[in-house]
PDB file of C-alpha atoms and ligand atoms in Angstrom:
ATOM      1  CA  UNK A   1     116.443  82.949 119.976  1.00 76.00           C
ATOM      2  CA  UNK A   2     113.901  84.951 118.132  1.00 83.00           C
ATOM      3  CA  UNK A   3     116.320  86.247 115.458  1.00 90.00           C
ATOM      4  CA  UNK A   4     117.685  82.606 114.982  1.00 93.00           C
ATOM      5  CA  UNK A   5     114.011  81.496 114.516  1.00 93.00           C
ATOM      6  CA  UNK A   6     113.285  84.396 111.888  1.00 96.00           C
ATOM      7  CA  UNK A   7     116.629  83.927 110.061  1.00 97.00           C
ATOM      8  CA  UNK A   8     115.907  79.923 109.766  1.00 97.00           C
ATOM      9  CA  UNK A   9     112.301  80.763 108.569  1.00 97.00           C
ATOM     10  CA  UNK A  10     113.632  83.200 105.970  1.00 97.00           C
ATOM     11  CA  UNK A  11     116.156  80.681 104.694  1.00 98.00           C
ATOM     12  CA  UNK A  12     113.640  77.838 104.485  1.00 98.00           C
ATOM     13  CA  UNK A  13     111.349  80.015 102.494  1.00 96.00           C
ATOM     14  CA  UNK A  14     114.310  81.196 100.142  1.00 97.00           C
ATOM     15  CA  UNK A  15     115.177  77.417  99.795  1.00 97.00           C
ATOM     16  CA  UNK A  16     111.477  76.412  98.941  1.00 96.00           C
ATOM     17  CA  UNK A  17     111.167  73.791 101.872  1.00 97.00           C
ATOM     18  CA  UNK A  18     107.627  73.977 102.863  1.00 96.00           C
ATOM     19  CA  UNK A  19     107.996  71.118 105.537  1.00 97.00           C
ATOM     20  CA  UNK A  20     110.873  72.792 107.122  1.00 98.00           C
ATOM     21  CA  UNK A  21     108.834  76.159 107.169  1.00 97.00           C
ATOM     22  CA  UNK A  22     105.868  74.495 108.640  1.00 97.00           C
ATOM     23  CA  UNK A  23     107.909  72.802 111.388  1.00 97.00           C
ATOM     24  CA  UNK A  24     109.965  76.025 112.100  1.00 97.00           C
ATOM     25  CA  UNK A  25     106.426  78.010 112.188  1.00 97.00           C
ATOM     26  CA  UNK A  26     104.973  75.593 114.752  1.00 97.00           C
ATOM     27  CA  UNK A  27     108.034  75.692 116.863  1.00 97.00           C
ATOM     28  CA  UNK A  28     108.347  79.525 116.993  1.00 96.00           C
ATOM     29  CA  UNK A  29     104.640  79.626 117.989  1.00 96.00           C
ATOM     30  CA  UNK A  30     105.233  77.094 120.690  1.00 95.00           C
ATOM     31  CA  UNK A  31     108.199  79.383 121.858  1.00 95.00           C
ATOM     32  CA  UNK A  32     105.727  82.289 122.244  1.00 94.00           C
ATOM     33  CA  UNK A  33     106.811  84.256 119.078  1.00 95.00           C
ATOM     34  CA  UNK A  34     104.071  86.542 117.767  1.00 91.00           C
ATOM     35  CA  UNK A  35     102.582  85.297 114.501  1.00 90.00           C
ATOM     36  CA  UNK A  36     102.804  88.735 113.121  1.00 85.00           C
ATOM     37  CA  UNK A  37     106.385  89.013 113.844  1.00 91.00           C
ATOM     38  CA  UNK A  38     106.968  85.427 112.028  1.00 93.00           C
ATOM     39  CA  UNK A  39     105.320  87.149 108.991  1.00 88.00           C
ATOM     40  CA  UNK A  40     106.989  90.178 108.986  1.00 86.00           C
ATOM     41  CA  UNK A  41     110.418  89.244 110.108  1.00 93.00           C
ATOM     42  CA  UNK A  42     110.627  85.760 108.780  1.00 94.00           C
ATOM     43  CA  UNK A  43     108.401  84.966 105.667  1.00 91.00           C
ATOM     44  CA  UNK A  44     108.298  88.466 103.934  1.00 87.00           C
ATOM     45  CA  UNK A  45     112.077  88.867 103.937  1.00 91.00           C
ATOM     46  CA  UNK A  46     112.283  85.323 102.485  1.00 93.00           C
ATOM     47  CA  UNK A  47     109.928  86.154  99.622  1.00 89.00           C
ATOM     48  CA  UNK A  48     111.770  89.586  99.023  1.00 88.00           C
ATOM     49  CA  UNK A  49     115.024  87.676  98.639  1.00 94.00           C
ATOM     50  CA  UNK A  50     113.274  85.070  96.355  1.00 92.00           C
ATOM     51  CA  UNK A  51     111.937  87.994  94.034  1.00 87.00           C
ATOM     52  CA  UNK A  52     115.442  89.507  93.751  1.00 92.00           C
ATOM     53  CA  UNK A  53     116.989  86.021  92.856  1.00 95.00           C
ATOM     54  CA  UNK A  54     114.240  85.589  90.257  1.00 90.00           C
ATOM     55  CA  UNK A  55     114.904  89.088  88.857  1.00 88.00           C
ATOM     56  CA  UNK A  56     118.629  88.404  88.568  1.00 95.00           C
ATOM     57  CA  UNK A  57     118.318  85.203  86.837  1.00 95.00           C
ATOM     58  CA  UNK A  58     119.393  83.060  89.744  1.00 97.00           C
ATOM     59  CA  UNK A  59     116.002  81.540  90.399  1.00 95.00           C
ATOM     60  CA  UNK A  60     113.528  79.982  87.931  1.00 93.00           C
ATOM     61  CA  UNK A  61     109.629  79.199  87.962  1.00 88.00           C
ATOM     62  CA  UNK A  62     110.109  76.053  89.949  1.00 92.00           C
ATOM     63  CA  UNK A  63     111.944  78.099  92.717  1.00 93.00           C
ATOM     64  CA  UNK A  64     109.080  80.516  92.801  1.00 89.00           C
ATOM     65  CA  UNK A  65     106.540  77.771  93.141  1.00 89.00           C
ATOM     66  CA  UNK A  66     108.331  76.044  96.063  1.00 93.00           C
ATOM     67  CA  UNK A  67     109.099  79.231  97.889  1.00 93.00           C
ATOM     68  CA  UNK A  68     105.477  80.377  97.614  1.00 88.00           C
ATOM     69  CA  UNK A  69     104.290  76.972  98.766  1.00 90.00           C
ATOM     70  CA  UNK A  70     106.542  77.385 101.851  1.00 93.00           C
ATOM     71  CA  UNK A  71     105.014  80.865 102.464  1.00 90.00           C
ATOM     72  CA  UNK A  72     101.580  79.681 101.980  1.00 86.00           C
ATOM     73  CA  UNK A  73     102.011  76.552 104.164  1.00 91.00           C
ATOM     74  CA  UNK A  74     103.143  78.669 107.093  1.00 92.00           C
ATOM     75  CA  UNK A  75     100.362  81.160 106.526  1.00 87.00           C
ATOM     76  CA  UNK A  76      97.741  78.315 106.848  1.00 88.00           C
ATOM     77  CA  UNK A  77      99.217  78.008 110.489  1.00 93.00           C
ATOM     78  CA  UNK A  78      99.477  81.571 111.162  1.00 90.00           C
ATOM     79  CA  UNK A  79      96.199  83.014 110.047  1.00 84.00           C
ATOM     80  CA  UNK A  80      94.159  81.040 112.623  1.00 88.00           C
ATOM     81  CA  UNK A  81      96.658  82.151 115.362  1.00 89.00           C
ATOM     82  CA  UNK A  82      96.103  85.867 114.222  1.00 84.00           C
ATOM     83  CA  UNK A  83      92.377  85.135 114.342  1.00 80.00           C
ATOM     84  CA  UNK A  84      92.463  83.734 117.843  1.00 85.00           C
ATOM     85  CA  UNK A  85      94.683  87.050 118.963  1.00 83.00           C
ATOM     86  CA  UNK A  86      92.095  89.146 117.350  1.00 76.00           C
ATOM     87  CA  UNK A  87      94.927  90.338 114.839  1.00 76.00           C
ATOM     88  CA  UNK A  88      94.224  90.611 111.310  1.00 75.00           C
ATOM     89  CA  UNK A  89      96.922  90.745 108.788  1.00 76.00           C
ATOM     90  CA  UNK A  90      97.108  93.963 106.959  1.00 81.00           C
ATOM     91  CA  UNK A  91      96.347  93.111 103.494  1.00 87.00           C
ATOM     92  CA  UNK A  92      97.965  94.715 100.616  1.00 91.00           C
ATOM     93  CA  UNK A  93      94.799  94.550  98.435  1.00 96.00           C
ATOM     94  CA  UNK A  94      92.012  92.351  97.338  1.00 97.00           C
ATOM     95  CA  UNK A  95      92.584  90.729  93.720  1.00 98.00           C
ATOM     96  CA  UNK A  96      90.128  88.806  91.697  1.00 98.00           C
ATOM     97  CA  UNK A  97      92.087  86.676  89.248  1.00 98.00           C
ATOM     98  CA  UNK A  98      91.218  84.229  86.450  1.00 98.00           C
ATOM     99  CA  UNK A  99      91.923  83.066  82.897  1.00 98.00           C
ATOM    100  CA  UNK A 100      89.516  84.783  80.660  1.00 98.00           C
ATOM    101  CA  UNK A 101      86.632  82.967  78.850  1.00 98.00           C
ATOM    102  CA  UNK A 102      87.503  80.584  76.248  1.00 98.00           C
ATOM    103  CA  UNK A 103      90.984  79.917  77.630  1.00 98.00           C
ATOM    104  CA  UNK A 104      91.900  76.863  79.762  1.00 96.00           C
ATOM    105  CA  UNK A 105      95.610  77.762  80.494  1.00 94.00           C
ATOM    106  CA  UNK A 106      95.993  77.701  84.134  1.00 91.00           C
ATOM    107  CA  UNK A 107      99.661  77.447  85.215  1.00 85.00           C
ATOM    108  CA  UNK A 108     100.634  81.126  84.868  1.00 89.00           C
ATOM    109  CA  UNK A 109      97.558  82.521  86.263  1.00 93.00           C
ATOM    110  CA  UNK A 110      97.821  80.128  89.385  1.00 89.00           C
ATOM    111  CA  UNK A 111     101.500  81.173  89.805  1.00 85.00           C
ATOM    112  CA  UNK A 112     100.575  84.796  89.898  1.00 92.00           C
ATOM    113  CA  UNK A 113      97.601  84.228  92.332  1.00 91.00           C
ATOM    114  CA  UNK A 114      99.942  82.118  94.644  1.00 85.00           C
ATOM    115  CA  UNK A 115     102.731  84.805  94.701  1.00 85.00           C
ATOM    116  CA  UNK A 116     100.080  87.587  95.379  1.00 90.00           C
ATOM    117  CA  UNK A 117      98.699  85.471  98.216  1.00 88.00           C
ATOM    118  CA  UNK A 118     102.161  85.081  99.536  1.00 81.00           C
ATOM    119  CA  UNK A 119     102.694  88.861  99.512  1.00 84.00           C
ATOM    120  CA  UNK A 120      99.722  89.731 101.656  1.00 86.00           C
ATOM    121  CA  UNK A 121      97.143  89.899  98.878  1.00 93.00           C
ATOM    122  CA  UNK A 122      93.484  88.727  99.601  1.00 94.00           C
ATOM    123  CA  UNK A 123      93.249  86.524  96.377  1.00 95.00           C
ATOM    124  CA  UNK A 124      89.853  85.263  94.825  1.00 97.00           C
ATOM    125  CA  UNK A 125      90.938  82.980  92.048  1.00 96.00           C
ATOM    126  CA  UNK A 126      87.985  82.053  89.921  1.00 98.00           C
ATOM    127  CA  UNK A 127      89.999  79.435  87.785  1.00 96.00           C
ATOM    128  CA  UNK A 128      89.882  79.274  83.989  1.00 97.00           C
ATOM    129  CA  UNK A 129      87.464  79.974  81.064  1.00 98.00           C
ATOM    130  CA  UNK A 130      85.948  82.943  83.391  1.00 98.00           C
ATOM    131  CA  UNK A 131      83.099  84.803  81.690  1.00 98.00           C
ATOM    132  CA  UNK A 132      83.287  88.525  82.054  1.00 98.00           C
ATOM    133  CA  UNK A 133      80.095  88.482  84.330  1.00 98.00           C
ATOM    134  CA  UNK A 134      81.657  86.261  86.684  1.00 98.00           C
ATOM    135  CA  UNK A 135      84.525  88.710  87.237  1.00 98.00           C
ATOM    136  CA  UNK A 136      81.944  91.443  87.744  1.00 98.00           C
ATOM    137  CA  UNK A 137      80.024  89.249  90.270  1.00 98.00           C
ATOM    138  CA  UNK A 138      83.039  88.454  92.276  1.00 98.00           C
ATOM    139  CA  UNK A 139      84.432  92.200  92.283  1.00 98.00           C
ATOM    140  CA  UNK A 140      81.047  93.331  93.650  1.00 97.00           C
ATOM    141  CA  UNK A 141      80.708  90.267  96.369  1.00 97.00           C
ATOM    142  CA  UNK A 142      84.280  91.054  97.542  1.00 97.00           C
ATOM    143  CA  UNK A 143      84.782  94.650  97.247  1.00 96.00           C
ATOM    144  CA  UNK A 144      88.089  93.954  95.341  1.00 97.00           C
ATOM    145  CA  UNK A 145      90.340  96.770  94.211  1.00 96.00           C
ATOM    146  CA  UNK A 146      92.153  94.822  91.523  1.00 98.00           C
ATOM    147  CA  UNK A 147      91.311  92.356  88.855  1.00 98.00           C
ATOM    148  CA  UNK A 148      93.896  90.268  87.209  1.00 98.00           C
ATOM    149  CA  UNK A 149      93.169  88.841  83.852  1.00 98.00           C
ATOM    150  CA  UNK A 150      95.188  86.104  82.000  1.00 98.00           C
ATOM    151  CA  UNK A 151      95.130  85.081  78.451  1.00 98.00           C
ATOM    152  CA  UNK A 152      97.428  82.588  76.676  1.00 97.00           C
ATOM    153  CA  UNK A 153      95.810  82.648  73.185  1.00 98.00           C
ATOM    154  CA  UNK A 154      95.740  85.523  70.579  1.00 98.00           C
ATOM    155  CA  UNK A 155      91.933  84.388  70.055  1.00 98.00           C
ATOM    156  CA  UNK A 156      91.116  85.143  73.878  1.00 98.00           C
ATOM    157  CA  UNK A 157      93.141  88.402  74.366  1.00 98.00           C
ATOM    158  CA  UNK A 158      90.108  90.336  73.029  1.00 98.00           C
ATOM    159  CA  UNK A 159      88.072  89.029  75.983  1.00 98.00           C
ATOM    160  CA  UNK A 160      90.483  90.874  78.404  1.00 98.00           C
ATOM    161  CA  UNK A 161      89.038  93.987  76.765  1.00 98.00           C
ATOM    162  CA  UNK A 162      85.499  92.557  77.119  1.00 98.00           C
ATOM    163  CA  UNK A 163      85.898  92.443  80.883  1.00 98.00           C
ATOM    164  CA  UNK A 164      87.215  95.952  81.107  1.00 98.00           C
ATOM    165  CA  UNK A 165      84.214  97.019  79.072  1.00 98.00           C
ATOM    166  CA  UNK A 166      81.774  95.006  81.415  1.00 98.00           C
ATOM    167  CA  UNK A 167      83.551  96.635  84.521  1.00 98.00           C
ATOM    168  CA  UNK A 168      82.713  99.959  82.765  1.00 98.00           C
ATOM    169  CA  UNK A 169      79.087  99.067  81.938  1.00 97.00           C
ATOM    170  CA  UNK A 170      78.661  97.661  85.582  1.00 97.00           C
ATOM    171  CA  UNK A 171      79.856 101.363  86.873  1.00 97.00           C
ATOM    172  CA  UNK A 172      82.853  99.543  88.558  1.00 97.00           C
ATOM    173  CA  UNK A 173      85.643 100.757  86.385  1.00 97.00           C
ATOM    174  CA  UNK A 174      86.622 103.614  88.584  1.00 95.00           C
ATOM    175  CA  UNK A 175      86.617 101.354  91.682  1.00 95.00           C
ATOM    176  CA  UNK A 176      88.998  98.721  90.474  1.00 98.00           C
ATOM    177  CA  UNK A 177      92.306  98.518  88.519  1.00 98.00           C
ATOM    178  CA  UNK A 178      92.965  96.100  86.019  1.00 98.00           C
ATOM    179  CA  UNK A 179      96.122  94.090  85.438  1.00 98.00           C
ATOM    180  CA  UNK A 180      96.650  91.807  82.457  1.00 98.00           C
ATOM    181  CA  UNK A 181      99.101  89.124  81.503  1.00 98.00           C
ATOM    182  CA  UNK A 182      99.702  86.004  79.794  1.00 97.00           C
ATOM    183  CA  UNK A 183     102.516  84.925  77.194  1.00 94.00           C
ATOM    184  CA  UNK A 184     101.063  86.725  74.184  1.00 97.00           C
ATOM    185  CA  UNK A 185     100.254  89.930  76.090  1.00 98.00           C
ATOM    186  CA  UNK A 186     102.302  92.932  75.598  1.00 98.00           C
ATOM    187  CA  UNK A 187     102.519  96.412  77.484  1.00 97.00           C
ATOM    188  CA  UNK A 188     101.262  97.948  73.951  1.00 98.00           C
ATOM    189  CA  UNK A 189      98.231  95.662  74.092  1.00 98.00           C
ATOM    190  CA  UNK A 190      97.520  96.651  77.802  1.00 98.00           C
ATOM    191  CA  UNK A 191      97.563 100.303  76.804  1.00 98.00           C
ATOM    192  CA  UNK A 192      95.395  99.660  73.861  1.00 98.00           C
ATOM    193  CA  UNK A 193      92.555  98.019  75.576  1.00 98.00           C
ATOM    194  CA  UNK A 194      92.769 100.435  78.673  1.00 97.00           C
ATOM    195  CA  UNK A 195      94.169  98.327  81.275  1.00 98.00           C
ATOM    196  CA  UNK A 196      96.147  99.873  84.371  1.00 98.00           C
ATOM    197  CA  UNK A 197      99.012  97.488  84.324  1.00 97.00           C
ATOM    198  CA  UNK A 198     100.804  94.560  82.559  1.00 98.00           C
ATOM    199  CA  UNK A 199     103.142  92.052  84.095  1.00 97.00           C
ATOM    200  CA  UNK A 200     105.454  89.583  82.263  1.00 93.00           C
ATOM    201  CA  UNK A 201     105.829  87.256  85.178  1.00 90.00           C
ATOM    202  CA  UNK A 202     104.599  86.512  88.636  1.00 89.00           C
ATOM    203  CA  UNK A 203     107.153  88.693  90.375  1.00 88.00           C
ATOM    204  CA  UNK A 204     106.284  91.563  88.019  1.00 92.00           C
ATOM    205  CA  UNK A 205     102.679  91.050  88.762  1.00 95.00           C
ATOM    206  CA  UNK A 206     103.254  91.574  92.698  1.00 93.00           C
ATOM    207  CA  UNK A 207     105.308  94.853  91.950  1.00 94.00           C
ATOM    208  CA  UNK A 208     102.514  95.902  89.624  1.00 97.00           C
ATOM    209  CA  UNK A 209      99.705  94.965  91.963  1.00 97.00           C
ATOM    210  CA  UNK A 210     101.554  96.687  94.960  1.00 96.00           C
ATOM    211  CA  UNK A 211     101.718  99.866  93.076  1.00 96.00           C
ATOM    212  CA  UNK A 212      98.297  99.830  91.569  1.00 97.00           C
ATOM    213  CA  UNK A 213      96.730  99.272  95.204  1.00 94.00           C
ATOM    214  CA  UNK A 214      98.733 102.085  96.467  1.00 88.00           C
ATOM    215  CA  UNK A 215      97.090 104.501  94.004  1.00 75.00           C
TER     216      UNK A 215
HETATM  217 CO1  LIG B   1      98.586  75.591  75.090  1.00 71.04          CO
HETATM  218  N1  LIG B   1      98.982  77.063  73.709  1.00 71.04           N
HETATM  219  N2  LIG B   1      96.758  75.394  73.912  1.00 71.04           N
HETATM  220  N3  LIG B   1      98.158  74.216  76.346  1.00 71.04           N
HETATM  221  N4  LIG B   1     100.153  75.984  75.591  1.00 71.04           N
HETATM  222  C1  LIG B   1     100.264  77.798  74.093  1.00 71.04           C
HETATM  223  C2  LIG B   1      99.881  79.019  74.649  1.00 71.04           C
HETATM  224  C3  LIG B   1     100.802  78.110  72.504  1.00 71.04           C
HETATM  225  C4  LIG B   1     101.622  79.562  72.541  1.00 71.04           C
HETATM  226  C5  LIG B   1     101.593  77.034  71.968  1.00 71.04           C
HETATM  227  C6  LIG B   1     102.234  77.215  70.592  1.00 71.04           C
HETATM  228  O1  LIG B   1     101.347  77.176  69.568  1.00 71.04           O
HETATM  229  N5  LIG B   1     103.219  77.636  70.350  1.00 71.04           N
HETATM  230  C7  LIG B   1      99.451  78.315  71.721  1.00 71.04           C
HETATM  231  C8  LIG B   1      98.716  79.672  71.666  1.00 71.04           C
HETATM  232  C9  LIG B   1      99.111  80.234  70.414  1.00 71.04           C
HETATM  233  C10 LIG B   1      98.388  81.562  70.082  1.00 71.04           C
HETATM  234  O2  LIG B   1      97.400  81.765  70.451  1.00 71.04           O
HETATM  235  N6  LIG B   1      99.177  82.347  69.519  1.00 71.04           N
HETATM  236  C11 LIG B   1      98.533  77.167  72.470  1.00 71.04           C
HETATM  237  C12 LIG B   1      97.520  76.623  71.999  1.00 71.04           C
HETATM  238  C13 LIG B   1      97.137  76.883  70.452  1.00 71.04           C
HETATM  239  C14 LIG B   1      96.674  75.773  72.824  1.00 71.04           C
HETATM  240  C15 LIG B   1      95.387  74.882  72.236  1.00 71.04           C
HETATM  241  C16 LIG B   1      94.302  75.738  71.429  1.00 71.04           C
HETATM  242  C17 LIG B   1      95.715  73.778  71.542  1.00 71.04           C
HETATM  243  C18 LIG B   1      94.829  72.916  70.789  1.00 71.04           C
HETATM  244  O3  LIG B   1      93.784  72.233  71.571  1.00 71.04           O
HETATM  245  N7  LIG B   1      94.660  72.787  69.454  1.00 71.04           N
HETATM  246  C19 LIG B   1      94.707  74.572  73.431  1.00 71.04           C
HETATM  247  C20 LIG B   1      93.828  75.764  73.974  1.00 71.04           C
HETATM  248  C21 LIG B   1      92.458  75.408  74.608  1.00 71.04           C
HETATM  249  C22 LIG B   1      91.876  76.587  75.197  1.00 71.04           C
HETATM  250  O4  LIG B   1      92.422  77.204  76.077  1.00 71.04           O
HETATM  251  N8  LIG B   1      90.574  76.740  74.756  1.00 71.04           N
HETATM  252  C23 LIG B   1      95.816  74.500  74.432  1.00 71.04           C
HETATM  253  C24 LIG B   1      95.792  73.679  75.534  1.00 71.04           C
HETATM  254  C25 LIG B   1      96.961  73.500  76.398  1.00 71.04           C
HETATM  255  C26 LIG B   1      97.143  72.555  77.510  1.00 71.04           C
HETATM  256  C27 LIG B   1      95.701  72.161  78.284  1.00 71.04           C
HETATM  257  C28 LIG B   1      97.698  71.296  76.948  1.00 71.04           C
HETATM  258  C29 LIG B   1      98.147  73.134  78.294  1.00 71.04           C
HETATM  259  C30 LIG B   1      97.629  74.020  79.505  1.00 71.04           C
HETATM  260  C31 LIG B   1      97.681  73.242  80.769  1.00 71.04           C
HETATM  261  C32 LIG B   1      97.278  73.981  81.973  1.00 71.04           C
HETATM  262  O5  LIG B   1      97.405  75.218  82.095  1.00 71.04           O
HETATM  263  N9  LIG B   1      96.613  73.414  82.993  1.00 71.04           N
HETATM  264  C33 LIG B   1      98.896  74.108  77.543  1.00 71.04           C
HETATM  265  C34 LIG B   1     100.154  74.738  77.707  1.00 71.04           C
HETATM  266  C35 LIG B   1     100.810  74.096  79.030  1.00 71.04           C
HETATM  267  C36 LIG B   1     100.804  75.536  76.914  1.00 71.04           C
HETATM  268  C37 LIG B   1     102.215  76.027  76.959  1.00 71.04           C
HETATM  269  C38 LIG B   1     103.283  74.914  76.372  1.00 71.04           C
HETATM  270  C39 LIG B   1     102.621  76.695  78.143  1.00 71.04           C
HETATM  271  C40 LIG B   1     101.929  77.695  78.681  1.00 71.04           C
HETATM  272  C41 LIG B   1     102.374  77.982  80.253  1.00 71.04           C
HETATM  273  O6  LIG B   1     101.777  77.274  81.218  1.00 71.04           O
HETATM  274  N10 LIG B   1     103.505  78.588  80.388  1.00 71.04           N
HETATM  275  C42 LIG B   1     102.178  77.321  75.777  1.00 71.04           C
HETATM  276  C43 LIG B   1     103.369  77.618  75.155  1.00 71.04           C
HETATM  277  C44 LIG B   1     104.286  78.632  75.789  1.00 71.04           C
HETATM  278  O7  LIG B   1     103.660  79.595  76.317  1.00 71.04           O
HETATM  279  N11 LIG B   1     105.614  78.489  75.730  1.00 71.04           N
HETATM  280  C45 LIG B   1     101.128  76.760  74.782  1.00 71.04           C
HETATM  281  C46 LIG B   1     104.089  78.951  81.731  1.00 71.04           C
HETATM  282  C47 LIG B   1     103.389  79.999  82.574  1.00 71.04           C
HETATM  283  C48 LIG B   1     104.096  80.100  83.897  1.00 71.04           C
HETATM  284  O8  LIG B   1     103.540  81.120  81.798  1.00 71.04           O
HETATM  285  O9  LIG B   1     102.847  83.002  80.328  1.00 71.04           O
HETATM  286  O10 LIG B   1     101.175  81.397  81.415  1.00 71.04           O
HETATM  287  P1  LIG B   1     102.386  82.260  81.351  1.00 71.04           P
HETATM  288  O11 LIG B   1     102.252  83.194  82.785  1.00 71.04           O
HETATM  289  C49 LIG B   1     103.095  84.180  83.193  1.00 71.04           C
HETATM  290  C50 LIG B   1     103.066  85.399  82.603  1.00 71.04           C
HETATM  291  O12 LIG B   1     102.519  85.442  81.322  1.00 71.04           O
HETATM  292  C51 LIG B   1     102.430  86.098  83.638  1.00 71.04           C
HETATM  293  O13 LIG B   1     103.070  85.594  84.903  1.00 71.04           O
HETATM  294  C52 LIG B   1     102.819  84.061  84.723  1.00 71.04           C
HETATM  295  C53 LIG B   1     103.942  83.611  85.516  1.00 71.04           C
HETATM  296  O14 LIG B   1     105.182  84.040  85.466  1.00 71.04           O
HETATM  297  N12 LIG B   1     100.978  86.291  83.679  1.00 71.04           N
HETATM  298  C54 LIG B   1     100.136  87.241  84.211  1.00 71.04           C
HETATM  299  C55 LIG B   1     100.112  85.340  83.318  1.00 71.04           C
HETATM  300  N13 LIG B   1      98.741  85.642  83.696  1.00 71.04           N
HETATM  301  C56 LIG B   1      98.889  86.980  84.226  1.00 71.04           C
HETATM  302  C57 LIG B   1      97.926  87.815  84.700  1.00 71.04           C
HETATM  303  C58 LIG B   1      98.244  88.966  85.092  1.00 71.04           C
HETATM  304  O15 LIG B   1      97.384  89.682  85.688  1.00 71.04           O
HETATM  305  C59 LIG B   1      99.562  89.384  85.297  1.00 71.04           C
HETATM  306  C60 LIG B   1     100.514  88.524  84.891  1.00 71.04           C
END
């Protein structure tokens, strides 16, 4: 019965069916399955499959959004259950993310935030048009080890560099990694401004974030 539950939960995440994932999650808890096992053996394998399908071109952005929603909806039920059992999920890292000052493009940044949250990162999403000092303040407040900076305009790309300089000035640069992204952002731009990582899409961002947080 356990394996059947896990397989169905995995499939509902892969299919991007939040309502089914929620229903299965509730039933699995009622049946006595451990919340941590539901995450490790049901949800995470689902997101792994989704990542592979996206990489191979079988899945597109809407698939990612629905799968991440399914995972997140299940996590909303499981987090309080873990808490009640004094079990905290082992987080992959703490990420402060936002679209930089002067830029109101939100979709890509939010997708990256959702995918990170679905992959066991604690995410602090500051929204759009975020001033460098607000990133600094949030990093200090949360003790985050990663900052994700999104910029969609060639005119706001330099603000990514401003945030890196502000981290340096605040004495935080050696405590936090910086990952940049956004349609006009390239690896060479990331190198030029001294970012630690660059990702072209949300799945890539999860891979880069995991590797930066391991360092
Ligand atoms: Co906007 N806009 N826009 N826009 N916009 C772009 C970005 C242009 C390229 C369109 C064009 O001219 N061809 C252009 C920028 C040109 C340039 O600078 N070279 C542009 C412009 C000029 C503008 C305005 C200035 C237009 C105006 O008012 N005259 C204005 C900007 C206002 C401002 O920000 N101050 C503006 C406004 C808008 C909206 C409001 C109408 C709307 C945004 C709505 C919203 O987000 N709530 C909008 C949109 C939707 C776009 C396009 C069409 C799509 C952007 C998008 O959402 N892409 C875009 C054209 C395009 O890019 N094709 C156009 C989909 C997401 C999923 O991709 O690249 O954002 P993404 O994110 C990826 C990836 O980059 C990476 O992962 C994400 C997920 O796969 N990633 C990260 C992103 N952030 C990351 C952070 C990390 O740490 C790691 C990875």
